[in-house]
Amino acid sequence: MSALSVALTGNPNTGKSTIFNELTGARQKIGNWPGVTVDKKVGVIEHNGRKISVIDLPGTYSINARSQEEQVVSDYFKENKPDIVVNIIDAANIARNLFLTIQLMENGIPLILNLNMIDEAERHGIKIDMKKLEDAFGMPVTNTVGRSNKSVRKLLDVFTNAVMSNYKPSKLISEHIDKVHNIKRSGLSAAKIEEEIISARYDLIDKIMAQAVTVSAAGKTLTEKLDSFLANGVSSLLFMVAIFYLMFQIAFNWIGQPLADLVGEFFDETLAPAVAESMAEAGVADWMQSLVSDGIIAGVGAVINFVPLIFTLFLCLSFLDGTGYMARVAFIMDPIMRRAGLSGKGIMPLIMGFGCGVPAIMGARALDTHKDRMISILVTPFLTCNAKVPVLMLFAAMFFPDNAANIVFAMYFLGIAVAILMAKVLSTTTFKEHQSTFLLELPPYRLPDIKTVLLEAWEKGKGYLIKAGTIIFAMSVMIWFLSNFNSDGMTEDMDTSYLAGIGSAASTVFAPQGFDTWEAGAAVVTGIMAKEAVVSTMGILYGTDELSTEDEDLEDSANTLMATSLGGAFTPLAALAFMVFTQLYSPCMTALGTIKKETQSWKWMAFAFFYTCAVAWVASLIVYQGGKLLGFE
Amino acid sequence: MTLKDTKPGMTVRIDSVGESNLKQRLMTMGLIPGTRVEVLNSAPLGDPIAIRLRSYNLAMRRDDAAQIEVSEVG
């Protein structure tokens, strides 16, 4: 017998993914649908000796193809005939959820209705008579209880036993379908026809609700009580800041960074010496030893270091998302975001941008309109990601020892200000014709399902790991080659290396900014690979081997460097201009790759590179020349 | 009166959805003439607003709410 194909469909916030994860566990594959960036998930399981392949379709309110998700679901049903389609319904929100159900039935798709979180609905005073609902539709109705694995596993029996051909749409449904056909033939305008059909669907829902559902008035729900603090008035912003402060503490101070330090220690103190030793023993050629130790391990290690941080951050974000709080953040930030030409939903990817631009750029896919997605992607690189912090801290400590914290804070602020300004510019120029909208369901607060949170964090974070093994690996080899070779072969003297040549070529454009040394040029170029490389390149080129990027050691590093040639290579004003440039210029290579992937366009990737460089060049020019006019050096 | 002119705590009934780019999306989300709507809370500066209809909560901007004609019910 061939595998039984089961498709899960339903509105967003119905617990559909939780049911999918419960059914398939970790045996799921995620692949992109061709042409769009919305994920499809497939999991294959075996039950009672029968193979079942379960497909999780994106959550949608309808299948009118107005959004990417709707397009995916609509195309799926045009091209596939799954044996069973399960329509997952949030029982507490049955009235609106049935809209999709009816639309699917109009398209002749046989369904099993599954009322999820039936326990929550009963607590809210919503009683659903399953038998009457079954009669009203002429389709089988099942139910599941939120967070009960047993009730979800029970669905598998329903799948293997269901014979969809035994069910026939009820008279109520077939009358509705006739009515829809009549509206379509009425000769009204397309928009009018659509509106009439929508009204007809809600008329039918009201009839079915009257037959099978009783709603008794419940008191204030927990969600309403929480929302009067978390999503109401100006105080809601304070709660938000506190919640995100806590999240960043967890990710950067309590869990993520300590784990990252352990990984870094392993690379530097265990793996690197062990590899170096075994290569030396095996008599591997010197250049090969240098490539592996100074190139690959150093380069890939720098990226692997960030993995614990990124996963912790994703875990926190997936958890918050699962509680329903993220919708409130979008809600309370909309007034601010709107003034920058964005929608409130755009805040989420930007907040992630303070950690790392890569997940921030990926996160933009959840936004509603093309305009919102593009602007979000294009302004994220201006924010102070984790990797820029060492650069800022080092320069601030060296050149502005009395005001270091203020200078770093000013750079954060500069990044935010430029991001908002460019969002405004982009929304009034390049994307002028596109409209930004804000219409968002505020789902009830729920305790998220841990399995779903873990799986989501893993799905989002693993792309970063893959990149460490591919792009970063290749880049590390290239940088190593460029800094150790010239046209005569391998060289000990970096001043004659290819990198010096590239650096001095790059530095010519920085003459008006006062930092036109080849070392600064090389640092800028390597910084495109990864922003941390600005600091390590400076360290290598100015002759301090052990330049640390850890906060507490930065002061030492600063003193060391000050005593060497770096202190003399920059005036304080040129250093400030260099910091401004570093804060704003090109996204790193990984981020550029992500922009290419998300926009599906080399052109937009190139645009992101050139326009951020242009903005950075102009901003640092203003700082340097403006500073000189005011009499600073 | 439009939905824009309502205050938190009010319960209204939709008279017409009005003409806007969002019209079909609003209707799909259940804003149909005759639907009962409770006005809940609002974001800082009073916009967007949160409403409750058909047992769920929805947020929308006041500009979009201004297209929706409503009348107050008990």
XYZ file of C-alpha atoms in Angstrom:
707
model
C 0.000 0.000 0.000
C 1.324 3.429 -0.840
C 1.820 6.021 1.897
C -1.290 7.764 3.108
C -0.933 11.495 2.475
C -2.345 13.855 5.092
C -2.274 17.647 4.789
C -2.739 19.913 7.806
C -4.316 23.275 7.135
C -5.784 26.012 9.303
C -5.566 29.600 10.521
C -2.462 30.976 12.232
C -2.429 30.557 16.056
C -4.477 27.359 16.079
C -1.741 25.116 17.475
C -1.331 23.464 14.081
C 2.476 23.316 14.279
C 2.281 21.808 17.744
C 0.039 19.046 16.427
C 2.384 18.510 13.483
C 5.429 18.316 15.766
C 3.587 15.927 18.077
C 2.625 13.675 15.164
C 5.989 13.590 13.429
C 8.509 14.415 16.169
C 11.938 15.132 14.759
C 11.243 13.039 11.671
C 10.421 16.051 9.573
C 12.041 17.710 6.630
C 11.840 21.365 5.812
C 12.268 22.495 2.275
C 11.435 25.697 0.517
C 8.548 25.743 -1.866
C 9.930 26.590 -5.275
C 9.918 30.322 -5.918
C 8.851 31.484 -2.493
C 10.511 31.594 0.879
C 7.693 30.052 2.888
C 8.663 26.738 4.397
C 6.812 23.529 3.808
C 7.275 20.779 6.298
C 6.856 17.092 5.652
C 7.105 14.276 8.174
C 6.742 10.546 7.537
C 5.509 8.226 10.276
C 4.235 4.680 10.557
C 1.044 3.751 12.310
C -0.625 0.295 12.436
C 1.718 -0.834 9.676
C 0.661 2.006 7.390
C 3.059 4.707 6.205
C 1.603 8.180 6.685
C 3.207 11.283 5.230
C 2.035 14.455 6.950
C 2.386 17.892 5.334
C 2.119 21.053 7.404
C 0.827 23.923 5.258
C 1.429 27.542 6.311
C -1.300 29.030 8.518
C -3.724 31.193 6.531
C -7.044 32.945 7.083
C -8.239 32.207 3.548
C -6.941 30.866 0.245
C -7.344 33.995 -1.851
C -3.644 34.179 -2.759
C -3.233 37.666 -1.313
C -0.084 36.727 0.603
C 2.791 34.283 0.097
C 1.287 31.867 2.597
C -2.108 31.929 0.917
C -0.452 31.415 -2.456
C 1.361 28.353 -1.164
C -1.798 26.777 0.267
C -3.879 27.642 -2.778
C -1.242 26.224 -5.178
C -0.850 23.126 -3.042
C -4.520 22.244 -3.368
C -4.503 22.979 -7.100
C -1.600 20.617 -7.712
C -2.093 17.899 -5.098
C -4.864 15.578 -4.037
C -3.922 14.438 -0.543
C -5.917 11.452 0.777
C -6.976 13.425 3.836
C -7.038 17.122 4.618
C -7.288 17.990 8.292
C -8.557 21.459 9.024
C -7.220 22.405 12.474
C -9.517 24.813 14.260
C -8.923 26.770 17.440
C -12.125 25.776 19.214
C -12.202 29.015 21.216
C -12.101 30.957 17.953
C -14.374 28.688 15.931
C -16.506 31.420 14.351
C -13.672 32.983 12.390
C -11.785 29.703 11.868
C -14.722 28.172 9.984
C -14.279 30.774 7.224
C -11.322 28.845 5.786
C -13.201 25.562 6.293
C -16.090 26.760 4.142
C -13.788 28.144 1.481
C -11.983 24.790 1.284
C -15.319 22.992 0.945
C -16.381 25.327 -1.871
C -13.275 24.103 -3.677
C -14.449 20.525 -3.302
C -11.765 19.531 -0.813
C -12.957 16.786 1.565
C -12.047 17.608 5.158
C -11.743 16.301 8.668
C -12.418 19.119 11.109
C -10.256 18.918 14.191
C -11.283 21.157 17.083
C -8.043 21.907 18.890
C -7.722 23.246 22.449
C -11.279 22.211 23.190
C -10.478 22.492 26.919
C -9.549 26.158 26.573
C -12.768 26.855 24.664
C -14.848 25.296 27.455
C -13.108 27.467 30.015
C -14.151 30.467 27.938
C -17.776 29.339 28.012
C -17.845 27.968 24.449
C -19.637 24.614 24.170
C -19.481 22.783 20.847
C -21.816 19.895 20.040
C -19.570 17.720 17.883
C -22.404 15.548 16.548
C -24.426 18.549 15.432
C -21.329 20.121 13.862
C -20.678 16.873 11.987
C -24.258 16.879 10.677
C -24.125 20.548 9.758
C -21.069 19.997 7.544
C -21.475 16.370 6.575
C -17.801 15.889 7.453
C -16.111 14.037 10.330
C -15.276 16.141 13.381
C -12.602 15.217 15.935
C -11.071 17.091 18.832
C -7.726 17.447 20.544
C -6.763 18.947 23.859
C -3.941 21.472 23.943
C -0.696 19.929 25.180
C -2.061 16.403 25.402
C 0.052 14.031 23.325
C -2.456 11.233 23.767
C -5.279 13.138 22.168
C -3.043 14.033 19.230
C -1.850 10.428 18.730
C -5.525 9.449 18.631
C -5.744 11.398 15.373
C -3.579 8.736 13.715
C -6.341 6.157 14.212
C -8.760 8.559 12.619
C -6.433 8.933 9.611
C -6.026 5.214 8.999
C -9.722 4.476 9.514
C -11.200 7.433 7.702
C -12.825 6.709 4.390
C -13.462 10.150 3.024
C -15.730 8.883 0.241
C -18.291 7.866 2.893
C -18.878 11.513 3.652
C -20.919 13.860 1.554
C -21.362 17.587 2.109
C -24.632 18.318 3.929
C -27.635 20.004 2.339
C -26.632 23.224 4.114
C -23.189 23.122 2.476
C -24.400 22.179 -1.008
C -26.976 24.979 -0.886
C -24.179 27.385 0.038
C -22.036 26.132 -2.849
C -24.951 26.710 -5.253
C -25.357 30.191 -3.863
C -21.669 30.939 -4.442
C -21.962 29.728 -8.029
C -24.912 32.044 -8.561
C -23.008 35.014 -7.158
C -20.094 34.227 -9.480
C -22.444 34.264 -12.472
C -24.241 37.428 -11.394
C -22.190 39.723 -13.641
C -21.206 42.040 -10.793
C -17.696 43.495 -10.594
C -14.969 41.131 -9.380
C -14.564 43.001 -6.095
C -18.325 43.011 -5.475
C -18.552 39.263 -6.188
C -15.761 38.601 -3.690
C -17.518 40.705 -1.039
C -20.856 38.963 -1.616
C -19.194 35.574 -1.283
C -17.443 36.590 1.943
C -20.792 37.726 3.369
C -22.435 34.474 2.286
C -19.739 32.482 4.094
C -20.278 34.375 7.342
C -24.068 33.961 6.953
C -23.503 30.206 6.783
C -21.131 30.321 9.771
C -23.792 32.159 11.811
C -26.321 29.431 10.892
C -23.948 26.617 11.855
C -22.954 28.365 15.076
C -26.618 28.704 16.026
C -27.112 24.953 15.516
C -24.004 23.510 17.152
C -22.322 26.065 19.404
C -23.466 27.777 22.583
C -21.481 30.725 23.866
C -22.151 31.759 27.454
C -20.790 35.067 28.610
C -17.505 34.531 30.402
C -15.849 37.067 32.690
C -12.688 38.904 31.803
C -10.180 36.444 30.415
C -6.567 36.258 31.544
C -5.569 37.596 28.141
C -7.662 40.731 28.604
C -6.261 41.284 32.076
C -2.671 40.903 30.858
C -3.288 43.102 27.837
C -4.450 45.973 30.017
C -0.800 46.111 31.181
C 1.214 44.647 28.328
C -0.621 46.193 25.387
C -2.209 49.359 26.669
C -0.902 52.906 26.710
C 2.593 54.196 27.341
C 3.355 51.875 30.288
C 3.279 48.922 27.871
C 6.532 50.253 26.377
C 8.240 50.019 29.767
C 7.130 46.390 30.172
C 8.479 45.681 26.700
C 11.888 47.192 27.438
C 12.070 45.152 30.648
C 11.159 41.905 28.855
C 13.724 42.428 26.106
C 16.367 43.523 28.598
C 15.805 40.229 30.393
C 16.055 38.316 27.122
C 19.343 39.977 26.169
C 20.669 39.300 29.674
C 19.845 35.612 29.233
C 21.356 35.426 25.768
C 24.437 37.592 26.235
C 25.316 37.360 29.910
C 23.721 34.420 31.682
C 23.614 31.531 29.239
C 24.660 32.335 25.676
C 27.969 34.142 26.262
C 29.294 31.768 28.932
C 28.601 28.871 26.563
C 30.215 30.801 23.708
C 33.300 31.348 25.874
C 33.508 27.604 26.511
C 33.372 26.914 22.775
C 36.002 29.587 22.136
C 38.244 28.134 24.811
C 37.908 24.697 23.284
C 38.950 26.033 19.881
C 41.865 28.122 21.134
C 43.240 25.965 23.904
C 42.348 22.404 22.950
C 41.569 21.971 19.287
C 44.062 24.411 17.750
C 47.143 23.202 19.718
C 46.137 19.570 19.240
C 45.776 19.995 15.495
C 49.000 22.005 15.267
C 50.888 19.366 17.228
C 49.636 16.410 15.233
C 50.394 18.220 11.971
C 53.914 18.990 13.147
C 54.424 15.356 14.148
C 53.111 14.103 10.839
C 55.549 16.388 9.064
C 52.915 18.360 7.183
C 54.308 21.225 5.052
C 54.652 24.561 6.838
C 52.236 26.375 4.554
C 49.623 23.692 5.154
C 50.038 24.000 8.923
C 49.638 27.754 8.655
C 46.552 27.381 6.449
C 44.840 25.012 8.866
C 45.773 26.814 12.105
C 45.829 30.503 11.177
C 43.280 30.249 8.401
C 40.611 27.619 8.827
C 40.545 27.048 12.593
C 40.862 30.765 13.356
C 38.275 31.792 10.788
C 35.652 29.082 11.263
C 36.252 29.103 15.011
C 35.380 32.801 15.186
C 31.987 31.996 13.723
C 31.332 28.791 15.650
C 31.909 30.894 18.777
C 28.642 32.649 18.107
C 26.544 29.489 17.776
C 25.551 29.187 21.469
C 24.619 32.871 21.528
C 22.493 32.609 18.445
C 20.689 29.484 19.617
C 19.980 30.973 23.044
C 18.608 34.106 21.430
C 16.437 32.035 19.083
C 15.173 29.911 21.966
C 14.100 33.040 23.849
C 12.471 34.512 20.767
C 10.640 31.289 19.859
C 9.407 31.036 23.440
C 8.160 34.643 23.465
C 6.570 34.058 20.079
C 4.807 30.970 21.388
C 3.295 32.911 24.274
C 1.619 35.353 21.900
C 3.569 38.323 23.267
C 5.286 39.142 19.961
C 1.953 40.209 18.482
C 1.660 42.731 21.349
C 5.133 44.083 20.635
C 4.107 44.699 17.032
C 0.925 46.346 18.324
C 2.553 48.798 20.725
C 5.446 49.608 18.370
C 3.238 50.354 15.379
C 2.835 54.081 16.189
C 6.635 54.487 16.164
C 7.359 52.209 13.221
C 4.644 53.821 11.128
C 6.398 57.180 11.353
C 9.444 55.562 9.755
C 7.295 54.195 6.931
C 7.163 50.668 8.369
C 4.525 48.553 10.104
C 4.593 47.489 13.735
C 5.336 43.931 12.708
C 8.713 45.180 11.429
C 10.031 45.683 14.955
C 10.793 42.005 15.553
C 13.494 41.521 12.920
C 15.053 44.851 13.919
C 15.306 43.839 17.581
C 17.077 40.681 16.485
C 19.466 42.893 14.510
C 21.110 44.014 17.750
C 22.175 40.429 18.255
C 22.995 39.376 14.731
C 21.888 40.669 11.352
C 21.528 37.206 9.813
C 18.490 35.994 11.792
C 17.134 39.549 11.599
C 17.194 39.457 7.813
C 15.640 35.978 7.795
C 13.003 37.171 10.266
C 11.803 39.782 7.801
C 9.993 37.070 5.845
C 7.242 37.073 8.455
C 6.257 40.623 7.479
C 3.098 41.325 5.481
C 4.067 43.360 2.485
C 6.945 43.332 0.060
C 7.733 46.895 1.081
C 7.971 46.024 4.783
C 10.194 43.033 4.056
C 12.569 44.905 1.758
C 12.982 47.968 3.982
C 13.513 45.805 7.033
C 16.217 43.813 5.241
C 17.928 46.932 3.916
C 18.115 48.889 7.195
C 19.077 45.995 9.501
C 22.814 46.260 8.636
C 23.056 49.734 10.231
C 22.301 48.362 13.693
C 25.067 47.470 16.115
C 25.271 43.707 15.892
C 27.292 41.634 18.306
C 30.324 41.510 16.049
C 30.685 45.285 15.819
C 30.884 45.670 19.592
C 34.575 44.619 19.953
C 35.566 47.112 17.256
C 33.714 49.954 18.945
C 34.949 49.032 22.417
C 38.572 48.796 21.310
C 38.658 52.142 19.536
C 36.682 53.891 22.254
C 39.028 52.574 24.933
C 42.127 53.582 22.955
C 41.266 57.018 21.741
C 38.605 58.217 24.179
C 39.578 56.588 27.488
C 37.615 59.154 29.507
C 34.393 58.838 27.510
C 34.545 55.258 26.246
C 31.046 54.201 27.353
C 29.456 57.374 26.001
C 31.160 56.963 22.640
C 29.980 53.349 22.336
C 26.450 54.361 23.332
C 26.573 57.160 20.749
C 27.496 54.609 18.081
C 24.485 52.438 19.025
C 22.314 55.525 18.790
C 23.858 56.494 15.456
C 23.008 53.042 14.080
C 19.366 53.326 15.168
C 19.056 56.886 13.865
C 20.506 55.987 10.468
C 18.277 52.889 10.239
C 15.157 54.958 10.920
C 16.269 57.715 8.561
C 17.011 55.267 5.737
C 13.706 53.444 6.326
C 11.978 56.771 5.891
C 14.026 57.570 2.765
C 13.428 54.139 1.209
C 9.716 54.221 1.969
C 9.280 57.603 0.317
C 11.460 56.844 -2.729
C 12.186 53.315 -3.926
C 9.103 51.701 -2.395
C 6.789 54.694 -2.614
C 4.019 52.974 -4.530
C 3.736 50.087 -2.086
C 1.476 50.455 0.916
C 2.262 49.454 4.444
C -0.690 48.074 6.394
C -1.327 46.803 9.869
C -4.037 44.284 10.587
C -3.003 41.725 13.140
C -4.667 39.046 15.220
C -3.785 39.248 18.920
C -3.896 35.589 19.936
C -4.686 34.624 23.530
C -1.650 34.259 25.812
C -0.606 30.629 26.093
C 2.233 28.667 27.603
C 4.169 27.504 24.539
C 4.745 23.849 23.761
C 8.401 23.164 24.593
C 8.922 20.684 21.766
C 7.711 23.265 19.262
C 9.949 25.981 20.752
C 13.018 23.730 20.554
C 12.307 22.607 17.010
C 11.715 26.168 15.854
C 14.925 27.448 17.422
C 16.845 24.609 15.801
C 15.294 25.231 12.380
C 16.116 28.929 12.493
C 19.607 28.532 13.912
C 20.937 25.665 11.850
C 21.332 27.837 8.767
C 23.978 29.760 10.674
C 25.889 26.542 11.350
C 25.718 25.557 7.705
C 27.149 28.924 6.697
C 30.039 28.531 9.130
C 30.947 25.362 7.285
C 30.604 26.795 3.798
C 30.992 30.552 3.195
C 33.113 31.260 6.255
C 35.339 28.267 5.553
C 36.037 29.485 2.026
C 36.579 33.074 3.196
C 39.050 32.022 5.881
C 41.146 30.208 3.320
C 41.080 33.247 1.048
C 42.080 35.762 3.727
C 44.852 33.511 4.890
C 46.132 33.263 1.336
C 45.950 37.010 0.735
C 47.805 37.937 3.893
C 50.546 35.337 3.479
C 51.292 35.447 -0.231
C 52.459 37.894 -2.875
C 53.364 37.482 -6.517
C 56.702 35.913 -5.468
C 55.029 33.184 -3.421
C 54.694 32.870 0.346
C 55.982 35.834 2.320
C 56.829 36.569 5.935
C 56.460 40.283 5.392
C 52.801 41.236 5.378
C 53.590 44.697 4.013
C 54.268 43.081 0.671
C 51.330 40.643 0.734
C 48.372 40.752 -1.597
C 46.303 41.977 1.335
C 48.610 45.018 1.699
C 48.058 45.729 -1.980
C 44.288 45.456 -1.618
C 44.388 47.448 1.625
C 46.304 50.353 0.150
C 44.037 50.399 -2.898
C 40.973 50.469 -0.619
C 42.499 53.099 1.649
C 42.799 55.691 -1.116
C 39.060 56.366 -0.873
C 39.446 57.183 2.833
C 41.837 60.110 2.392
C 39.096 62.672 3.157
C 38.267 60.727 6.331
C 41.832 60.784 7.627
C 42.398 57.018 7.894
C 44.078 56.237 4.579
C 46.678 53.714 5.776
C 46.833 50.350 4.053
C 46.232 48.644 7.380
C 42.941 50.484 7.863
C 42.001 49.676 4.263
C 42.773 45.993 4.833
C 40.780 45.990 8.092
C 37.787 47.445 6.248
C 38.053 44.830 3.511
C 38.426 41.870 5.893
C 35.616 43.345 7.992
C 33.277 42.615 5.110
C 33.935 38.921 5.738
C 33.075 39.287 9.418
C 33.066 42.450 11.489
C 35.210 40.931 14.217
C 37.933 40.679 11.589
C 38.459 44.455 11.819
C 39.911 44.016 15.286
C 41.897 40.868 14.535
C 43.306 42.350 11.326
C 44.430 45.438 13.231
C 46.021 43.146 15.793
C 47.925 41.100 13.240
C 48.981 44.053 11.141
C 50.108 46.251 14.012
C 52.040 43.437 15.546
C 50.171 42.394 18.663
C 49.604 38.697 18.333
C 47.207 38.158 21.154
C 44.661 40.857 20.628
C 41.603 39.818 22.584
C 38.031 40.699 21.717
C 36.776 40.041 25.226
C 35.456 43.035 27.103
C 37.618 42.876 30.197
C 40.780 42.467 28.157
C 40.029 45.284 25.769
C 41.652 47.850 28.001
C 44.861 45.837 28.031
C 44.693 45.454 24.295
C 44.090 49.151 23.943
C 47.166 49.938 26.045
C 49.271 47.477 24.087
C 48.143 48.905 20.797
C 48.529 52.477 21.936
C 52.170 51.771 22.649
C 52.639 50.356 19.158
C 52.147 52.005 15.856
C 48.326 51.931 15.870
C 48.232 54.761 18.401
C 50.150 56.920 15.974
C 48.300 55.791 12.870
C 45.022 57.510 13.805
C 44.287 60.902 15.249
C 41.347 60.745 17.680
C 39.143 62.400 15.082
C 40.215 59.925 12.381
C 39.541 57.109 14.866
C 36.038 58.436 15.438
C 35.471 58.624 11.688
C 36.745 55.046 11.388
C 34.296 53.910 14.099
C 31.415 55.616 12.309
C 32.413 53.956 9.049
C 32.694 50.523 10.685
C 29.334 50.941 12.402
C 27.509 51.658 9.151
C 29.299 50.074 6.204
C 28.503 46.868 4.314
C 26.756 43.928 5.990
C 29.190 41.062 6.580
C 29.551 38.318 3.992
C 27.140 35.986 5.803
C 24.534 38.737 5.986
C 25.030 39.567 2.308
C 24.507 35.900 1.462
C 21.335 35.925 3.543
C 20.097 39.046 1.754
C 20.672 37.310 -1.579
C 18.734 34.272 -0.347
C 15.821 36.218 1.124
C 15.371 38.727 -1.712
C 16.161 36.089 -4.351
C 18.128 38.776 -6.131
C 21.809 39.511 -6.742
C 20.761 43.036 -7.578
C 19.357 43.744 -4.096
C 22.393 42.158 -2.498
C 24.655 44.485 -4.517
C 22.411 47.415 -3.624
C 22.653 46.566 0.087
C 26.436 46.503 -0.208
C 26.921 49.724 -2.165
C 24.334 51.905 -0.470
C 25.458 51.039 3.059
C 29.068 51.765 2.028
C 27.968 55.065 0.516
C 26.027 56.044 3.657
C 29.012 55.067 5.836
C 31.452 56.976 3.630
C 29.371 60.145 3.730
C 28.688 59.883 7.492
C 32.378 59.382 8.337
C 33.290 62.229 5.973
C 30.888 64.531 7.807
C 32.361 63.505 11.166
C 35.972 64.024 10.084
C 35.633 67.188 8.041
C 32.991 68.632 10.358
C 35.196 67.854 13.339
C 38.170 69.556 11.690
C 36.091 72.649 10.996
C 35.170 72.758 14.671
C 38.834 72.624 15.569
C 39.159 68.963 16.690
C 41.956 66.665 15.610
C -20.149 57.190 14.103
C -17.109 55.250 12.862
C -15.038 52.671 14.689
C -12.322 55.339 14.946
C -14.537 57.471 17.233
C -15.164 54.692 19.772
C -13.626 54.474 23.230
C -12.252 51.442 25.102
C -15.072 49.562 26.825
C -17.707 50.406 24.212
C -19.676 47.719 22.385
C -20.802 48.544 18.858
C -22.443 46.901 15.851
C -20.969 47.268 12.365
C -23.279 49.088 9.911
C -20.964 49.124 6.913
C -17.334 48.249 6.246
C -16.726 51.175 3.864
C -14.506 51.292 0.823
C -10.760 50.794 1.276
C -7.865 48.698 0.032
C -8.264 46.616 3.158
C -11.983 45.966 2.669
C -11.738 42.330 1.579
C -9.150 41.520 4.224
C -11.309 43.156 6.904
C -14.346 41.178 5.756
C -12.327 37.941 5.653
C -11.368 38.595 9.275
C -15.066 38.697 10.128
C -15.920 42.399 10.007
C -19.304 42.049 8.333
C -22.306 44.370 8.744
C -24.203 43.244 11.855
C -21.128 41.927 13.690
C -20.821 42.894 17.359
C -17.489 44.501 18.223
C -16.073 45.317 21.653
C -13.423 48.012 21.804
C -10.597 46.876 24.089
C -7.262 48.642 24.563
C -5.018 50.835 22.450
C -1.299 51.222 21.819
C 0.670 54.217 23.141
C -0.774 57.451 21.682
C -4.086 55.644 21.148
C -3.337 54.069 17.772
C -3.627 51.239 16.700
C -6.634 49.894 18.613
C -7.530 46.369 19.712
C -11.070 45.093 19.218
C -12.846 41.853 20.067
C -15.234 40.216 17.625
C -16.379 36.638 16.992
C -14.490 35.494 20.143
C -11.066 36.737 19.066
C -8.946 39.911 19.303
C -7.807 41.959 16.340
C -5.592 45.035 16.071
C -6.023 47.705 13.410
C -5.001 51.278 12.752
C -7.400 54.138 13.441
C -7.154 55.305 9.821
C -8.560 51.958 8.712
C -11.138 51.988 11.518
C -12.354 55.363 10.245
C -13.816 53.617 7.175
C -16.049 51.377 9.311
C -19.487 52.782 10.230
C -20.785 51.546 13.587
C -23.559 52.247 16.052
C -23.407 51.736 19.798
C -25.332 48.851 21.392
C -26.128 48.240 25.059
